[in-house]
PDB file of C-alpha atoms and ligand atoms in Angstrom:
ATOM      1  CA  MET A  82     -49.237 -20.794  -0.462  1.00 44.00           C
ATOM      2  CA  SER A  83     -52.203 -20.586   1.860  1.00 48.00           C
ATOM      3  CA  GLY A  84     -53.897 -22.626   3.961  1.00 60.00           C
ATOM      4  CA  ASP A  85     -53.100 -24.716   7.246  1.00 72.00           C
ATOM      5  CA  PRO A  86     -49.384 -25.241   7.630  1.00 65.00           C
ATOM      6  CA  ARG A  87     -49.749 -28.458   9.379  1.00 75.00           C
ATOM      7  CA  ALA A  88     -51.528 -29.571   6.270  1.00 79.00           C
ATOM      8  CA  ALA A  89     -49.636 -31.927   3.581  1.00 79.00           C
ATOM      9  CA  GLU A  90     -51.050 -29.865   0.711  1.00 80.00           C
ATOM     10  CA  SER A  91     -49.433 -26.951   2.059  1.00 86.00           C
ATOM     11  CA  CYS A  92     -46.150 -28.301   3.615  1.00 96.00           C
ATOM     12  CA  ILE A  93     -42.953 -27.008   2.285  1.00 97.00           C
ATOM     13  CA  PHE A  94     -41.250 -30.291   3.140  1.00 97.00           C
ATOM     14  CA  CYS A  95     -43.932 -32.452   1.370  1.00 97.00           C
ATOM     15  CA  ARG A  96     -43.311 -30.163  -1.828  1.00 96.00           C
ATOM     16  CA  ILE A  97     -39.850 -30.709  -1.337  1.00 97.00           C
ATOM     17  CA  VAL A  98     -40.534 -34.703  -1.496  1.00 97.00           C
ATOM     18  CA  ARG A  99     -42.890 -34.222  -4.472  1.00 96.00           C
ATOM     19  CA  GLY A 100     -40.006 -32.400  -6.271  1.00 96.00           C
ATOM     20  CA  GLU A 101     -42.190 -29.392  -6.481  1.00 95.00           C
ATOM     21  CA  ILE A 102     -39.439 -27.227  -5.246  1.00 95.00           C
ATOM     22  CA  PRO A 103     -36.173 -27.848  -5.341  1.00 97.00           C
ATOM     23  CA  ALA A 104     -33.504 -29.081  -2.364  1.00 98.00           C
ATOM     24  CA  ASN A 105     -29.720 -30.039  -2.146  1.00 98.00           C
ATOM     25  CA  LYS A 106     -30.100 -33.603  -1.205  1.00 98.00           C
ATOM     26  CA  LEU A 107     -27.664 -35.976   0.526  1.00 98.00           C
ATOM     27  CA  HIS A 108     -30.126 -39.098   0.464  1.00 98.00           C
ATOM     28  CA  GLU A 109     -33.109 -40.517  -0.794  1.00 98.00           C
ATOM     29  CA  ASP A 110     -34.699 -43.533  -0.108  1.00 98.00           C
ATOM     30  CA  GLU A 111     -38.328 -44.978  -0.084  1.00 98.00           C
ATOM     31  CA  ASP A 112     -38.746 -43.904   3.581  1.00 98.00           C
ATOM     32  CA  VAL A 113     -36.485 -40.506   4.323  1.00 98.00           C
ATOM     33  CA  LEU A 114     -34.895 -37.706   2.736  1.00 98.00           C
ATOM     34  CA  ALA A 115     -32.070 -35.634   3.902  1.00 98.00           C
ATOM     35  CA  PHE A 116     -31.116 -32.043   2.158  1.00 98.00           C
ATOM     36  CA  HIS A 117     -29.141 -29.261   3.357  1.00 98.00           C
ATOM     37  CA  ASP A 118     -30.741 -26.544   5.439  1.00 98.00           C
ATOM     38  CA  VAL A 119     -31.563 -23.434   3.380  1.00 98.00           C
ATOM     39  CA  ARG A 120     -30.397 -21.219   6.643  1.00 97.00           C
ATOM     40  CA  PRO A 121     -27.368 -23.285   7.761  1.00 97.00           C
ATOM     41  CA  GLN A 122     -26.374 -22.721  11.387  1.00 95.00           C
ATOM     42  CA  ALA A 123     -22.810 -24.464  11.097  1.00 96.00           C
ATOM     43  CA  PRO A 124     -20.541 -25.462   8.264  1.00 96.00           C
ATOM     44  CA  VAL A 125     -22.651 -28.893   8.180  1.00 97.00           C
ATOM     45  CA  HIS A 126     -26.392 -28.657   8.591  1.00 98.00           C
ATOM     46  CA  PHE A 127     -28.740 -30.863   6.830  1.00 98.00           C
ATOM     47  CA  LEU A 128     -32.281 -32.024   7.579  1.00 98.00           C
ATOM     48  CA  LEU A 129     -33.532 -35.524   7.663  1.00 98.00           C
ATOM     49  CA  ILE A 130     -37.613 -36.180   7.213  1.00 98.00           C
ATOM     50  CA  PRO A 131     -39.814 -39.023   7.069  1.00 98.00           C
ATOM     51  CA  LYS A 132     -41.346 -38.611   3.190  1.00 98.00           C
ATOM     52  CA  GLU A 133     -44.598 -39.461   4.808  1.00 98.00           C
ATOM     53  CA  HIS A 134     -46.252 -36.085   6.440  1.00 97.00           C
ATOM     54  CA  VAL A 135     -46.110 -36.103   9.991  1.00 97.00           C
ATOM     55  CA  ALA A 136     -46.432 -32.929  11.798  1.00 97.00           C
ATOM     56  CA  THR A 137     -44.828 -33.033  14.904  1.00 97.00           C
ATOM     57  CA  LEU A 138     -43.264 -35.929  17.093  1.00 98.00           C
ATOM     58  CA  TYR A 139     -46.407 -35.717  19.031  1.00 98.00           C
ATOM     59  CA  ASP A 140     -48.319 -36.885  16.112  1.00 97.00           C
ATOM     60  CA  ALA A 141     -45.756 -39.793  15.207  1.00 98.00           C
ATOM     61  CA  GLY A 142     -46.031 -43.221  16.692  1.00 97.00           C
ATOM     62  CA  MET A 143     -45.229 -46.710  15.977  1.00 97.00           C
ATOM     63  CA  ALA A 144     -46.438 -46.413  12.255  1.00 97.00           C
ATOM     64  CA  GLN A 145     -43.457 -44.659  11.686  1.00 98.00           C
ATOM     65  CA  HIS A 146     -40.879 -46.400  13.618  1.00 98.00           C
ATOM     66  CA  ARG A 147     -39.104 -47.318  10.360  1.00 98.00           C
ATOM     67  CA  ALA A 148     -38.609 -44.016   9.084  1.00 98.00           C
ATOM     68  CA  LEU A 149     -37.684 -42.434  12.646  1.00 98.00           C
ATOM     69  CA  GLY A 150     -35.248 -45.527  12.999  1.00 98.00           C
ATOM     70  CA  LYS A 151     -33.848 -44.498   9.494  1.00 98.00           C
ATOM     71  CA  MET A 152     -33.255 -40.722  10.278  1.00 98.00           C
ATOM     72  CA  LEU A 153     -31.061 -42.053  13.490  1.00 98.00           C
ATOM     73  CA  ALA A 154     -29.411 -44.919  11.804  1.00 98.00           C
ATOM     74  CA  LEU A 155     -28.294 -42.666   8.832  1.00 98.00           C
ATOM     75  CA  ALA A 156     -27.354 -39.520  10.627  1.00 98.00           C
ATOM     76  CA  GLY A 157     -23.933 -40.393  11.352  1.00 98.00           C
ATOM     77  CA  ASP A 158     -22.903 -41.351   7.968  1.00 98.00           C
ATOM     78  CA  LEU A 159     -24.294 -38.886   6.498  1.00 98.00           C
ATOM     79  CA  ALA A 160     -22.644 -36.354   8.657  1.00 98.00           C
ATOM     80  CA  ARG A 161     -19.405 -38.069   8.201  1.00 98.00           C
ATOM     81  CA  LYS A 162     -19.777 -37.642   4.439  1.00 97.00           C
ATOM     82  CA  ALA A 163     -21.159 -34.113   4.750  1.00 97.00           C
ATOM     83  CA  GLY A 164     -17.814 -33.031   6.710  1.00 96.00           C
ATOM     84  CA  ALA A 165     -18.594 -33.172  10.275  1.00 97.00           C
ATOM     85  CA  GLU A 166     -15.980 -35.797  11.082  1.00 95.00           C
ATOM     86  CA  ASP A 167     -15.425 -35.056  15.049  1.00 96.00           C
ATOM     87  CA  GLY A 168     -18.780 -34.880  16.135  1.00 96.00           C
ATOM     88  CA  PHE A 169     -22.365 -33.455  15.462  1.00 97.00           C
ATOM     89  CA  ARG A 170     -25.734 -32.550  16.983  1.00 97.00           C
ATOM     90  CA  CYS A 171     -29.117 -33.878  16.277  1.00 98.00           C
ATOM     91  CA  ILE A 172     -32.363 -31.535  17.000  1.00 97.00           C
ATOM     92  CA  ILE A 173     -35.752 -32.330  16.461  1.00 98.00           C
ATOM     93  CA  ASN A 174     -37.811 -28.941  17.487  1.00 98.00           C
ATOM     94  CA  THR A 175     -41.480 -29.649  18.501  1.00 98.00           C
ATOM     95  CA  GLY A 176     -44.071 -27.530  18.886  1.00 97.00           C
ATOM     96  CA  ARG A 177     -44.743 -23.870  19.840  1.00 96.00           C
ATOM     97  CA  VAL A 178     -42.435 -24.616  23.116  1.00 96.00           C
ATOM     98  CA  GLY A 179     -39.634 -26.324  20.636  1.00 96.00           C
ATOM     99  CA  HIS A 180     -39.663 -23.312  18.292  1.00 96.00           C
ATOM    100  CA  GLN A 181     -40.793 -25.526  15.633  1.00 97.00           C
ATOM    101  CA  GLU A 182     -41.164 -23.387  12.220  1.00 97.00           C
ATOM    102  CA  VAL A 183     -42.191 -26.090   9.649  1.00 97.00           C
ATOM    103  CA  TYR A 184     -44.966 -28.717  10.490  1.00 97.00           C
ATOM    104  CA  HIS A 185     -43.349 -31.689   9.022  1.00 97.00           C
ATOM    105  CA  VAL A 186     -41.185 -33.929  11.599  1.00 98.00           C
ATOM    106  CA  HIS A 187     -37.481 -33.266  10.816  1.00 98.00           C
ATOM    107  CA  MET A 188     -34.290 -33.867  12.313  1.00 98.00           C
ATOM    108  CA  HIS A 189     -31.456 -31.089  12.282  1.00 98.00           C
ATOM    109  CA  VAL A 190     -27.942 -32.518  11.721  1.00 98.00           C
ATOM    110  CA  ILE A 191     -25.535 -29.718  12.950  1.00 97.00           C
ATOM    111  CA  GLY A 192     -21.760 -29.870  13.309  1.00 96.00           C
ATOM    112  CA  GLY A 193     -18.265 -28.467  13.200  1.00 86.00           C
ATOM    113  CA  PRO A 194     -15.387 -28.335  12.266  1.00 88.00           C
ATOM    114  CA  ASP A 195     -15.675 -26.194  15.352  1.00 90.00           C
ATOM    115  CA  PRO A 196     -18.007 -27.362  18.556  1.00 91.00           C
ATOM    116  CA  VAL A 197     -21.540 -26.291  18.096  1.00 91.00           C
ATOM    117  CA  GLY A 198     -21.685 -24.892  21.592  1.00 88.00           C
ATOM    118  CA  PRO A 199     -23.878 -25.691  24.828  1.00 87.00           C
ATOM    119  CA  MET A 200     -27.006 -27.310  24.044  1.00 85.00           C
ATOM    120  CA  LEU A 201     -29.071 -24.915  25.386  1.00 84.00           C
ATOM    121  CA  LEU A 202     -28.716 -21.078  26.548  1.00 80.00           C
ATOM    122  CA  ARG A 203     -28.415 -20.654  30.259  1.00 75.00           C
ATOM    123  CA  ARG A 204     -30.982 -18.636  31.253  1.00 74.00           C
ATOM    124  CA  ARG A 205     -29.024 -17.796  35.013  1.00 72.00           C
TER     125      ARG A 205
HETATM  126  P1  DGP B 258     -37.500 -25.687  12.652  1.00 55.20           P
HETATM  127  O1  DGP B 258     -38.726 -26.081  12.463  1.00 55.20           O
HETATM  128  O2  DGP B 258     -37.225 -24.635  13.825  1.00 55.20           O
HETATM  129  O3  DGP B 258     -36.817 -26.929  13.383  1.00 55.20           O
HETATM  130  O4  DGP B 258     -36.562 -25.655  11.342  1.00 55.20           O
HETATM  131  C1  DGP B 258     -36.758 -25.301   9.773  1.00 55.20           C
HETATM  132  C2  DGP B 258     -35.796 -25.200   9.109  1.00 55.20           C
HETATM  133  O5  DGP B 258     -36.284 -25.847   8.050  1.00 55.20           O
HETATM  134  C3  DGP B 258     -35.108 -24.107   9.146  1.00 55.20           C
HETATM  135  O6  DGP B 258     -33.812 -24.210   9.813  1.00 55.20           O
HETATM  136  C4  DGP B 258     -35.105 -23.640   7.947  1.00 55.20           C
HETATM  137  C5  DGP B 258     -35.558 -24.933   7.206  1.00 55.20           C
HETATM  138  N1  DGP B 258     -36.154 -24.810   5.715  1.00 55.20           N
HETATM  139  C6  DGP B 258     -37.573 -24.120   5.552  1.00 55.20           C
HETATM  140  N2  DGP B 258     -37.700 -23.639   4.421  1.00 55.20           N
HETATM  141  C7  DGP B 258     -36.837 -24.356   3.519  1.00 55.20           C
HETATM  142  C8  DGP B 258     -36.855 -24.827   2.283  1.00 55.20           C
HETATM  143  O7  DGP B 258     -37.544 -24.647   1.560  1.00 55.20           O
HETATM  144  N3  DGP B 258     -35.620 -25.346   1.761  1.00 55.20           N
HETATM  145  C9  DGP B 258     -34.608 -25.859   2.710  1.00 55.20           C
HETATM  146  N4  DGP B 258     -33.844 -26.694   2.255  1.00 55.20           N
HETATM  147  N5  DGP B 258     -34.471 -25.619   4.078  1.00 55.20           N
HETATM  148  C10 DGP B 258     -35.563 -25.156   4.720  1.00 55.20           C
END
């Protein structure tokens, strides 16, 4: 689909929310959706997103606090149920410097069983 990748109409995650493309869902309620990442980086790798289209964390504010709070509040329970029982990492990539690919706020939840490694690659 063409158009501005930051816009809701062409946003791949909005299309998942609308049911226009399939996703392997772990949780859905009126505010948030959780689904497995299509390119998993670890045995457990799913995404938590607000259903509302918000391009980046820069664009989020107190109007989104309920959905953003739910994303954190649900992460542990969903991670445990998905098989990450001994720890996991949450990542929200933001903007160019944060290597954000999909411009709809999403939190990666990534977990073991093996440790997921250091937070960032050391440059020196
Ligand atoms: P990033 O924007 O770099 O934080 O990562 C975006 C993630 O979204 C990436 O790990 C792959 C995942 N992804 C992209 N398109 C789809 C899709 O259509 N379905 C699912 N399940 N995941 C997707």
